[in-house]
XYZ file of C-alpha atoms in Angstrom:
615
model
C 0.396 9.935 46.459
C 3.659 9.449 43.984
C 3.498 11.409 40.993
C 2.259 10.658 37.356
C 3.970 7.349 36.328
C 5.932 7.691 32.755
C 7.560 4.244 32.308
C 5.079 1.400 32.496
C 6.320 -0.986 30.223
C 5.648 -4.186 32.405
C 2.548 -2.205 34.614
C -0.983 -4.135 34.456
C -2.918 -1.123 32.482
C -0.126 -1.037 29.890
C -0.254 -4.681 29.663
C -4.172 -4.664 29.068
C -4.187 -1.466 26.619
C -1.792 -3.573 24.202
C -3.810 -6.361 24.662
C -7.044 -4.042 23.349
C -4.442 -2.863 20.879
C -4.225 -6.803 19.512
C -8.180 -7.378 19.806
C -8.968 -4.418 17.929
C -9.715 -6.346 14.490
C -10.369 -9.936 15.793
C -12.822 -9.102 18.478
C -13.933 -4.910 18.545
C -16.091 -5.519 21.387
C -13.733 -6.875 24.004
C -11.324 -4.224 22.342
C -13.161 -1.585 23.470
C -13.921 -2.901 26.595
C -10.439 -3.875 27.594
C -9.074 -0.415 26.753
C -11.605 1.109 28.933
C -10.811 -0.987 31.611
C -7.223 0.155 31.468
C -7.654 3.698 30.898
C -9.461 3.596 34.374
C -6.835 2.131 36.133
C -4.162 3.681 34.411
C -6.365 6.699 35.365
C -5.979 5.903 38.668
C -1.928 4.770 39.222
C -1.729 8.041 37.167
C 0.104 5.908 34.385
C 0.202 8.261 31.829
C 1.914 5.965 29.390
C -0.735 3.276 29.204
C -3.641 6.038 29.379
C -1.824 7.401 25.993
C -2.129 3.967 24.652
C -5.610 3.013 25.931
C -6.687 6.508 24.487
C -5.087 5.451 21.359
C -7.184 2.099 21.243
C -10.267 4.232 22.163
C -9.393 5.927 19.200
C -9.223 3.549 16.318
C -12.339 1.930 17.669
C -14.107 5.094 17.064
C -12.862 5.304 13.643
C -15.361 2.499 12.990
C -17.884 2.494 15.059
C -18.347 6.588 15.712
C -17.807 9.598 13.860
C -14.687 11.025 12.980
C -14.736 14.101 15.494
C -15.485 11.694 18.373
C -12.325 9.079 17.052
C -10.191 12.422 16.474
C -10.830 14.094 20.038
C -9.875 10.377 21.973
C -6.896 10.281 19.195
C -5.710 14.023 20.529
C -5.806 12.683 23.988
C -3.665 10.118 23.288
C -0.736 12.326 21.684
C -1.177 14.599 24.627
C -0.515 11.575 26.887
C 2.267 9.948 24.375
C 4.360 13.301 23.837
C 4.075 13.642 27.814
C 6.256 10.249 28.032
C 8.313 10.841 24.642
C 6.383 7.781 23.444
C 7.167 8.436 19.605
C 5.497 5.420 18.530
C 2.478 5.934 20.243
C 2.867 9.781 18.525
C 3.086 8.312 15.110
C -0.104 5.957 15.443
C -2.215 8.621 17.267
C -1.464 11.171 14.051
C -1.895 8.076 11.895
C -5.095 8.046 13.026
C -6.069 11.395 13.070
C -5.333 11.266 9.453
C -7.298 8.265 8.559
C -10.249 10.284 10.604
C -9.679 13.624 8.186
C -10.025 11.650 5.046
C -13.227 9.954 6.455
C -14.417 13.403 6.624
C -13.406 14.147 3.381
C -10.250 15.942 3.632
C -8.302 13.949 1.524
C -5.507 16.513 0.985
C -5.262 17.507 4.944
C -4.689 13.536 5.532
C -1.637 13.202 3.722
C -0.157 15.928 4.722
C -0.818 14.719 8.317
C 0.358 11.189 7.549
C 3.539 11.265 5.173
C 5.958 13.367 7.406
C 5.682 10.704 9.856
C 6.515 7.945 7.430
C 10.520 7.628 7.622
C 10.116 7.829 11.772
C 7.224 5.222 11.828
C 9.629 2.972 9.632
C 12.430 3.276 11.831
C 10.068 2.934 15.349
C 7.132 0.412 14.654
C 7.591 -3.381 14.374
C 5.003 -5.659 12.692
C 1.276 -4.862 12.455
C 1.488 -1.383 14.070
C 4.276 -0.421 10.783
C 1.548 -1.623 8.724
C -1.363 0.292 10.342
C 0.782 3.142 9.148
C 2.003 1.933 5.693
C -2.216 1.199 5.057
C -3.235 4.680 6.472
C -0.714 6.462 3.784
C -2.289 3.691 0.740
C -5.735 4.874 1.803
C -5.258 8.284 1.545
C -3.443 7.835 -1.711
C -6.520 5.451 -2.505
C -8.944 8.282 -1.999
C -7.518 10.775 -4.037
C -7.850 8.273 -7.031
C -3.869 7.539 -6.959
C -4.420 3.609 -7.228
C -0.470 2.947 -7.684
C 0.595 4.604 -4.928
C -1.880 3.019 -2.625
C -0.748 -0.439 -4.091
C 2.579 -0.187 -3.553
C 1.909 0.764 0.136
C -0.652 -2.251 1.261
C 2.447 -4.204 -0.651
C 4.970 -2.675 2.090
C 2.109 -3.384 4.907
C 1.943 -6.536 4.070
C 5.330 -7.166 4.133
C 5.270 -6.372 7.499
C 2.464 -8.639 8.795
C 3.753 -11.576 9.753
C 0.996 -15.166 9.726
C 1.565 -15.267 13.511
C 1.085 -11.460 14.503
C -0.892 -10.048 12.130
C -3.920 -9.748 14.535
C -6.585 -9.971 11.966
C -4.524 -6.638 9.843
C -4.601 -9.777 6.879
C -8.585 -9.794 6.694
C -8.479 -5.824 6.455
C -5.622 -5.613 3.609
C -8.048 -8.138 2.179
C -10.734 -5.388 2.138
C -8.900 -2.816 0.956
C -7.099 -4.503 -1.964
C -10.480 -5.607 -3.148
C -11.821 -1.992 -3.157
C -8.538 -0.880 -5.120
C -9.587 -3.450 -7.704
C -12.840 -2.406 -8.010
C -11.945 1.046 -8.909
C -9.331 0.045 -11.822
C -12.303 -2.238 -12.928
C -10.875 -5.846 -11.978
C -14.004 -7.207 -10.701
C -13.447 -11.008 -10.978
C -10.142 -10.367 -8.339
C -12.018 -7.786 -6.070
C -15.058 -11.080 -5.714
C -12.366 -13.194 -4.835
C -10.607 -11.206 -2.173
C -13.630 -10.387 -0.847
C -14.502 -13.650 -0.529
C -11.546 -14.836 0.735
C -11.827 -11.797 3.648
C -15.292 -13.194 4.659
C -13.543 -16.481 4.910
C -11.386 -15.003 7.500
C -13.675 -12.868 8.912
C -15.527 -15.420 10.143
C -13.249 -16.786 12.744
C -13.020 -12.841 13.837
C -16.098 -10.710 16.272
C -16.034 -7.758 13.915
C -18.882 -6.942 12.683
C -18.162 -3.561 10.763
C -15.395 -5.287 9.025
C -17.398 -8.160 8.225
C -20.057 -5.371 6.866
C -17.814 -2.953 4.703
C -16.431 -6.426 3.309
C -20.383 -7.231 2.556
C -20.532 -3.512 0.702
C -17.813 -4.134 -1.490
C -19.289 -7.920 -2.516
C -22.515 -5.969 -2.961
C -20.254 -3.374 -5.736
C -18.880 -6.175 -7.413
C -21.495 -7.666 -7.923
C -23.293 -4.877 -9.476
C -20.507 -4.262 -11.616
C -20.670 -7.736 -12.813
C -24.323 -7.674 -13.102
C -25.002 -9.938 -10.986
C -27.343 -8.039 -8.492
C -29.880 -10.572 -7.842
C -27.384 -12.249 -5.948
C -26.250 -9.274 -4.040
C -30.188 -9.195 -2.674
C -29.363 -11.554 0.415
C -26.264 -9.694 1.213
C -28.077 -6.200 1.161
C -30.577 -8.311 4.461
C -27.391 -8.944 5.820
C -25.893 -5.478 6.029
C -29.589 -4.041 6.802
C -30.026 -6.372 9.931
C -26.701 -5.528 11.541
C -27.377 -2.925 14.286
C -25.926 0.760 14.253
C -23.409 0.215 17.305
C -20.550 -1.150 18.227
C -22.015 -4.524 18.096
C -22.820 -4.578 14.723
C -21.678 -2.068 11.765
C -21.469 1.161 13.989
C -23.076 4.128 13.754
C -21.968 5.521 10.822
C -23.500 5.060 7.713
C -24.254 1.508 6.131
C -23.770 3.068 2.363
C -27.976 2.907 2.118
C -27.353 4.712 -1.406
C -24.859 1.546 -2.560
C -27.196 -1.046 -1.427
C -30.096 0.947 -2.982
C -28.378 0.722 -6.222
C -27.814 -3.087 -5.900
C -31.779 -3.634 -4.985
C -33.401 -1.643 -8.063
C -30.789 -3.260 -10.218
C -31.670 -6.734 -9.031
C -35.534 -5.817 -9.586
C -36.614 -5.501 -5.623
C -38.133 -1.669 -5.905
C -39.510 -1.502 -2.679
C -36.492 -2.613 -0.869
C -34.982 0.086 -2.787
C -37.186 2.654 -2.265
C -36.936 2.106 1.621
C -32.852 2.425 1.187
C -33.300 5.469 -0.826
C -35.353 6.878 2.049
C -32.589 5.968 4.300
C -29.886 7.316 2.574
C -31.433 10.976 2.537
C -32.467 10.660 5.925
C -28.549 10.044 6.844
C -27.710 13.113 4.272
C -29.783 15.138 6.200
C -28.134 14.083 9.446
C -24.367 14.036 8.130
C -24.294 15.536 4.589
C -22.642 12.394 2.245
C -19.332 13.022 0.987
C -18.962 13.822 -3.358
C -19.097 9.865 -3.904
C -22.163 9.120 -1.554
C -24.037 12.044 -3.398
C -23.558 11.284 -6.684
C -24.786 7.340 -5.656
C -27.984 9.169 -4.349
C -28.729 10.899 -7.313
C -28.089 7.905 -9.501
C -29.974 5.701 -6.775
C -33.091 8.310 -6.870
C -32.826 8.497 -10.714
C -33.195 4.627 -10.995
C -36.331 4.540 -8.452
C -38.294 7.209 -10.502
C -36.922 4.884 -13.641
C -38.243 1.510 -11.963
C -41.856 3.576 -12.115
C -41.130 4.336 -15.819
C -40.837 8.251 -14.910
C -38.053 8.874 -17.238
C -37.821 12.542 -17.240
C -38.152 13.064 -13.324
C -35.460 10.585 -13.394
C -32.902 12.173 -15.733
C -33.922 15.658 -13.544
C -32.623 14.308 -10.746
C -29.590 13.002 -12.610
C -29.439 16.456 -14.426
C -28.596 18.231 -10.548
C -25.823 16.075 -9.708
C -23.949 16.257 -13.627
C -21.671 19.407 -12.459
C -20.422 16.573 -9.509
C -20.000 13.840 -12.156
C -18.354 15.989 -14.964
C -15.938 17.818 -12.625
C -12.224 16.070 -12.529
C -11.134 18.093 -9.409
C -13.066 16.069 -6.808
C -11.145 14.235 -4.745
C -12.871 11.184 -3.112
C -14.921 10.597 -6.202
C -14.143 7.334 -8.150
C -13.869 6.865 -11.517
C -15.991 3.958 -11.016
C -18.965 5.766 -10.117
C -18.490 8.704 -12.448
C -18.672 5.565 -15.759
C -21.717 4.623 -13.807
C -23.180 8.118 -13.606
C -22.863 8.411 -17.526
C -24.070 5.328 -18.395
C -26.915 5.058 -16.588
C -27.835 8.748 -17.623
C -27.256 7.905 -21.263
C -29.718 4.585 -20.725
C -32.353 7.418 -19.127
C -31.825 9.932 -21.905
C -32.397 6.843 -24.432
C -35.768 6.089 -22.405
C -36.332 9.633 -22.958
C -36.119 9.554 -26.333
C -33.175 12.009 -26.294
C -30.622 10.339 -28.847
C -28.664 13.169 -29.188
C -28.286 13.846 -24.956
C -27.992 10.181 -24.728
C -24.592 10.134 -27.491
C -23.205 12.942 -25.461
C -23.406 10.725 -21.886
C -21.955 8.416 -24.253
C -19.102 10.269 -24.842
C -18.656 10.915 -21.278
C -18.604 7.411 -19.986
C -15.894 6.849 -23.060
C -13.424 9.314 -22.019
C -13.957 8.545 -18.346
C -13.469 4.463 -19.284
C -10.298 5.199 -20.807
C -9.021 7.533 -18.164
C -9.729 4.551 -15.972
C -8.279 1.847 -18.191
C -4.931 4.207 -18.039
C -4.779 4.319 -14.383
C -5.251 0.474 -14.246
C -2.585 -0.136 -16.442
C 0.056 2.214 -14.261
C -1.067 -0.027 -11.030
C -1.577 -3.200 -12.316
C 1.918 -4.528 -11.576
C 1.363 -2.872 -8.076
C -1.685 -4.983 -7.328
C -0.133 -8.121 -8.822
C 2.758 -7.832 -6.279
C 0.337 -7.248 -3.550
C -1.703 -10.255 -4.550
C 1.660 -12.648 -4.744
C 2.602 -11.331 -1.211
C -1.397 -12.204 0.479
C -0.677 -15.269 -1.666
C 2.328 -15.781 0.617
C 0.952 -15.012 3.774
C -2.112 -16.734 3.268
C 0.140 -19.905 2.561
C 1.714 -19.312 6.163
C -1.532 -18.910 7.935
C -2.476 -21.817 6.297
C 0.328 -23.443 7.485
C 0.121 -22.612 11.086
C -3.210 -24.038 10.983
C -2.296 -27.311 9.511
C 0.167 -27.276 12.553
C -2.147 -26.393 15.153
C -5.136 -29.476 13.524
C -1.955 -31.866 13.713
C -3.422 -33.014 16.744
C -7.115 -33.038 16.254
C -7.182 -34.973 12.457
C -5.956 -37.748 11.054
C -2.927 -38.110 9.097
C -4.945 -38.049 5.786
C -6.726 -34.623 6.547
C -3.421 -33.377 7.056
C -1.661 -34.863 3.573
C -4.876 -33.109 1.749
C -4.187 -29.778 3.627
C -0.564 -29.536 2.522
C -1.522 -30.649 -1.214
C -3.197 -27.939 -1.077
C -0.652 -25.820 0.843
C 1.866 -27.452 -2.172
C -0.669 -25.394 -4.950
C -0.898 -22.686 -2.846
C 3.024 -22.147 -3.396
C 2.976 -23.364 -7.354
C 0.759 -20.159 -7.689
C 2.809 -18.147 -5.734
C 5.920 -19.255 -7.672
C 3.906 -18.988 -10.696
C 2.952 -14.902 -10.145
C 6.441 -14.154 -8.862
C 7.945 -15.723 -11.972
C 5.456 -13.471 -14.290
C 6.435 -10.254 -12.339
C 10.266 -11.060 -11.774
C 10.970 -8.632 -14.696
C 8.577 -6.242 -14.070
C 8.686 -2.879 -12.393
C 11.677 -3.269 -9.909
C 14.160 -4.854 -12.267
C 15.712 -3.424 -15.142
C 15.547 -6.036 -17.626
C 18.835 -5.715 -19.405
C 21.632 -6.572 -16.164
C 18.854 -7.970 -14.148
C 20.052 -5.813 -11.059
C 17.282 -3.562 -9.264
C 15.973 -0.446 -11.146
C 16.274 3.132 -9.661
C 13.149 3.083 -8.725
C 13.427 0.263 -6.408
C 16.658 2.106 -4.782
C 14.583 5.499 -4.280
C 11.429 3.306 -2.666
C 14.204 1.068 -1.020
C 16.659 3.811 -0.021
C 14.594 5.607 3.104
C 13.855 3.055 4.863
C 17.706 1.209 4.845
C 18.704 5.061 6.012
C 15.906 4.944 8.629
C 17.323 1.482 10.166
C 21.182 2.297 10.153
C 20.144 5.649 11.935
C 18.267 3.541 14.352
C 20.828 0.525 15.124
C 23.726 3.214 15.020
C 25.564 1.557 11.819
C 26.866 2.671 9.236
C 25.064 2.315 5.517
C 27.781 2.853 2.751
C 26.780 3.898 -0.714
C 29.104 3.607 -3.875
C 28.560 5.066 -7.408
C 29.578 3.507 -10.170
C 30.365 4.990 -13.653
C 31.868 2.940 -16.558
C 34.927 4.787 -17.842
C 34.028 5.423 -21.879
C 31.127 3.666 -22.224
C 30.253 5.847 -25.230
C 33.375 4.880 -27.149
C 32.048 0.940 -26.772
C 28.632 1.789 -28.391
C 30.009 3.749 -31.328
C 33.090 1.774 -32.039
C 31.435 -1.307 -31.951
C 27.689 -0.789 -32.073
C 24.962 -1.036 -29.325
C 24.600 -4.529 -29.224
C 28.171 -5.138 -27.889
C 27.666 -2.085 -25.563
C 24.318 -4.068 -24.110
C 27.086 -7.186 -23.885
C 28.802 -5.000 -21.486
C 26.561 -3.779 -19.075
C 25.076 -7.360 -18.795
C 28.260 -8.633 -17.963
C 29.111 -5.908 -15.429
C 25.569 -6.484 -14.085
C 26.262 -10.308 -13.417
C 29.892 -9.258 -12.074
C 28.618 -6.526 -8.843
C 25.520 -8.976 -8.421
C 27.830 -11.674 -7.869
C 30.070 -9.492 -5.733
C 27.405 -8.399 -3.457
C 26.141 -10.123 -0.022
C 22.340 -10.803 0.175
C 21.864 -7.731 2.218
C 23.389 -5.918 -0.360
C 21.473 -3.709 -2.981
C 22.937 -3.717 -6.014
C 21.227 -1.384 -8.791
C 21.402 -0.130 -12.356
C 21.248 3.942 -12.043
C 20.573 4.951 -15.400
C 22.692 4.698 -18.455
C 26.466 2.980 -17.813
C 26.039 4.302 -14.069
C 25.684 1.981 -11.386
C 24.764 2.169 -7.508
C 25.478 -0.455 -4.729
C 23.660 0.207 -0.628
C 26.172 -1.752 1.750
C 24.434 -1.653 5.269
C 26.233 -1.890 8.155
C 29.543 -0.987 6.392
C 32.052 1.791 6.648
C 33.286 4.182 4.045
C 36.352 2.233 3.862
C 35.445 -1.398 3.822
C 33.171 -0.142 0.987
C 36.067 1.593 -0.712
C 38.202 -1.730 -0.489
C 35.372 -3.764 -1.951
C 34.755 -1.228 -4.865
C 38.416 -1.525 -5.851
C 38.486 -5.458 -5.698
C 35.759 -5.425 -8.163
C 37.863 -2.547 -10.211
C 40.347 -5.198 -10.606
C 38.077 -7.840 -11.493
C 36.166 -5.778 -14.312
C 39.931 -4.812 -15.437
C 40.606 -8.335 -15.868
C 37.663 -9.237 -17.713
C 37.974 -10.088 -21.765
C 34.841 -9.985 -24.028
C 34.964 -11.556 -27.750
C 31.696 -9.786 -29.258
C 32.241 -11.390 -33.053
C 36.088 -10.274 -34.395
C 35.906 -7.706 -31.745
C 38.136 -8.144 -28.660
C 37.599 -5.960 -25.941
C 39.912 -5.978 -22.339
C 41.238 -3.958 -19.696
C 37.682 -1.912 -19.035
C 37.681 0.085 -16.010
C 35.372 2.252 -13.782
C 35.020 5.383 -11.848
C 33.551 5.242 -8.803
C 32.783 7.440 -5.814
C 32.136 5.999 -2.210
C 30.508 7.327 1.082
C 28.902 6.329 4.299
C 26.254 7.886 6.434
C 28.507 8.344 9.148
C 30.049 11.091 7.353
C 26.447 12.717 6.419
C 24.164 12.776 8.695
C 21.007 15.092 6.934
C 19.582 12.507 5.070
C 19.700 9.898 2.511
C 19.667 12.159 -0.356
C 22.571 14.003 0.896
C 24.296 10.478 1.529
C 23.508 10.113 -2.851
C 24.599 13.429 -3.412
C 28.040 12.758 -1.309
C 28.557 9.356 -3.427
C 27.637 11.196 -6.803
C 30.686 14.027 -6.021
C 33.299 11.767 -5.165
C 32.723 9.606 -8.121
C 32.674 12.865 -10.527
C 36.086 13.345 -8.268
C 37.445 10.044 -9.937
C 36.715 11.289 -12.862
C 37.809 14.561 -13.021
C 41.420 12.756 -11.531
C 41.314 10.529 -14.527
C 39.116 8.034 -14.094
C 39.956 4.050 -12.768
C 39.904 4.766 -9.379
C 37.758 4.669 -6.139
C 37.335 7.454 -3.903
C 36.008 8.623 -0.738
C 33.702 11.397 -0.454
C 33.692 13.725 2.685
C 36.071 13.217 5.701
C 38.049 10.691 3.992
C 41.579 10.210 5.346
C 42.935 7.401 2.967
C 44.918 7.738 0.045
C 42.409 6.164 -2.916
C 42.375 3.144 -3.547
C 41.787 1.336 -6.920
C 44.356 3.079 -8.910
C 45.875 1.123 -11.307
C 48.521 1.176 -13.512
C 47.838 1.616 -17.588
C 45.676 4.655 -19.268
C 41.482 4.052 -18.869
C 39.236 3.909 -21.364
């Protein structure tokens, strides 16, 4: 027999382990069963390469529907198989998942450690839903240590990625997950609606623990908008779905959530049978921080429903060193507010005024903690909601296409009114956020924060295509002069108009931002240290030739220092590619400022050197 196959891009296992790989949120079942099919006959050709990726489908199904040792031993097989090849990408998604298993297990810290060194190399490898997978395993384990921003801004850059036509189903589960980030910075009305809008979609998809953790966080919303009766039908729902891979799986169906929803919407024997199931699963598989502190609070409320107010506030008493510590990862602020609140109700029941102030007081600190932390991700989640916005619109879209044949002409005018809405609102948000986080307000250019997020991944993609990424540092020569002389209001003039002038200058795949201060930074991809040098300098002359009237003031001949390098001439990293542009331009300076010059390995003479003192 030949030996172990390692290339088997076009073989018939490979072919049906990608397929799996497609399935695995619109239909789990024939997921799973496809990538067992072609790990037996990649088994068998000894394709090594499509076992790694049929392990690596095994894997992510068992992060659903099994528990995390069982997804992280098939997720180990599959690196084993992947590194055997050099099949990076297959690497990166195996870890990915390995980390997505550690922080289902609770070890929130040990998952992003696993997860974020393989970001920059997943950027420049994956294409389309399998970059996302990644970018929504690194928001998730942001998202469960309580760091809503940063788990925003990376189901934004998943997103991105998932294109209408490939996303596989990825859209229903971004749906999911932005809805549980709203819950926990309290928007409730926007969680209902994106859950709503995932069971939608869900329903054209054979997923049944998808459809079910979508059903859980309905069920929190609606608790939180006390609205539980309502939640009743959905708690039947969740309860009749079976405990394998047909239904929600066999991990836990959150009996301590749903028991919260039933004794809230009055249906105490329903609850008490859910409380009962929720400490039969602890004693199985001890509940991570948030599931016990649900338990307690879920207990506390049945032996409330029976008016046994001090056995209740006991029970609550045990779990207060869980809810007062702030050092917990994996336990929301959400639940903590409901912890003290309901405890405070208990103590009042009690006829403890004085405990009941003190939860009181609790709950208030804890409610503005959370109000703080909404407030730093709120932009994040609005950007994320424009972008579904957008994709929805172009799965919508592709629908209307694909009905073109099947409905009348009418059917299809009222789709794309609607489709014509769809956009307005999408316009609408954009045009709300446009000068928001990523834009600094006064020159309209991008913000440094936008070049850091932007800056790894344009390094990633000219190390991948082999081209060159130029970066050029700009400084305005005596800036300082301009504010004092003639006030700050003239100096604001300035930069606005130097702004407009290096925006204009720039191609679309430019990125043109403001660095801080008079300072100024432009990313050219695909462009050498010297065509960036020559472009620099033709915008030298143009800012030289500029004239400003600010009132009786008349200002002319500014100029600019600037520094210019490329990553061809450092190759450690993007930082090191800043660093390179930052010492040429304090080069310039040092040489007398209006001029351009090259940082390391430069050859040419500078260029931009012009005749007459600078400012």
């Amino acid at each position: 027999m030949d030996g172990p196959t390692t290339r088997s891009t076009a073989s018939e296992p490979m072919r049906l382990a990608r397929r799996a790989w497609q399935l695995l949120h619109v239909d789990s079942v024939q997921a799973a069963e496809l990538a067992e099919r072609a790990l037996v006959r990649a088994q068998a050709q000894q394709d090594i390469a499509a076992q790694g990726r049929a392990h690596l489908v095994r894997g992510y199904h068992l992060l659903h529907f099994a528990t995390p040792a069982e997804a992280i031993a098939e997720l180990e097989r599959a690196v084993r198989c992947c590194d055997a090849v050099a099949d990076r990408a297959g690497h990166v998604l195996a870890r990915a998942g390995m980390a997505r298993s550690a922080w289902r297990d609770g070890r929130f810290e040990d998952s992003l450690q696993i997860v974020l060194p393989l970001r920059d190399e997943g950027l420049g490898l994956l294409r389309n839903e399998q970059r996302s997978v990644l970018l929504n395993t690194i928001a998730g384990c942001y998202s469960a240590q309580g760091r809503s921003e940063q788990a925003f801004a990376y189901m934004y850059q998943a997103l991105r990625g998932t294109g209408p036509a490939r996303s596989h189903g990825f859209d229903v589960v971004l749906h999911c997950n932005l809805a549980h980030e709203l819950l926990q910075i309290g928007d409730y009305h926007e969680a209902l609606r994106h859950v709503d809008e995932g069971l939608a979609r869900c329903a054209s998809l054979n997923n049944a623990r998808l459809h079910c953790v979508l059903l859980i966080n309905r069920i929190i919303c609606l608790i939180e908008l006390d609205r539980t009766v309502e939640a009743l039908p959905d708690i039947d729902r969740v309860c009749a779905l079976p405990p394998d891979a047909t239904g929600r799986g066999a991990l836990a169906a959150h009996f301590e959530t749903l028991a919260i929803a039933a004794l809230h919407g009055g249906d105490v024997a329903l609850g008490a049978d859910l409380v009962a199931q929720a400490q039969a699963q602890h004693q199985v598989r001890p509940l991570l921080p948030e599931g016990q502190l649900e338990l307690a609070l879920a207990t506390a409320l049945l032996a409330g429903r029976h008016a046994r107010w001090r056995e209740a506030d006991d029970h609550l008493a045990q779990a207060l060193p869980l809810a007062a510590s702030d050092d917990i990862d994996g336990l929301s602020l959400r639940v903590r507010c409901l912890f003290f609140l309901t405890r405070a109700e208990i103590q009042q029941q009690c006829g403890d005024v004085a405990a009941a102030l003190e939860s009181m007081r609790h709950w208030k600190r804890l409610h503005v903690e959370r109000a703080r932390l909404a407030s730093q991700a709120r932009y994040q989640a609005a950007a994320l909601q424009t972008e579904l916005l957008r994709l929805q619109h172009k799965l919508a879209e592709n629908d209307a296409q694909r009905r073109t044949v099947e409905r009348a002409r009418s059917e299809l005018q009222a789709s794309n009114e609607q489709l014509s809405r769809t956009v307005q609102e999408v316009q609408a948000l954009q045009s709300a956020l446009r000068e928001q986080a990523s834009r600094d307000a006064l020159t309209g250019l991008f913000n440094r924060r936008h070049l850091n997020d932007t800056l790894p991944a344009m390094w990633a993609l000219a190390q991948r295509d082999r081209q060159p990424l130029a970066v050029a540092i700009i400084d305005l020569d005596h800036f300082k002069l301009v504010n004092d002389q003639h006030g700050h209001d003239a100096g604001d003039a300035v930069l606005a108009a130097f702004g407009r002038l290096l925006d204009g200058s720039s191609r679309r795949s430019d990125v043109a931002c403001r660095w801080g201060g008079e300072e100024f930074c432009l990313l050219m991809p695909r462009t050498g240290a010297a065509a960036a040098q020559r472009k620099i300098a033709a915008l030298l002359r143009r800012w030289r030739a500029e004239v400003f009237t600010l009132g009786h003031v008349r200002l002319q001949g500014l100029s600019f220092s600037a520094g210019v390098c490329d990553s061809g001439a450092v190759g450690e990293s993007a930082a090191a590619l800043l660093k390179a542009a930052d010492e040429a331009l304090l080069a310039a300076k040092r040489e007398g400022r209006n001029r351009v010059l090259l940082g390391p390995v430069a050859s040419a003479a500078p260029l931009g050197q012009l005749t007459g003192s600078g400012r």
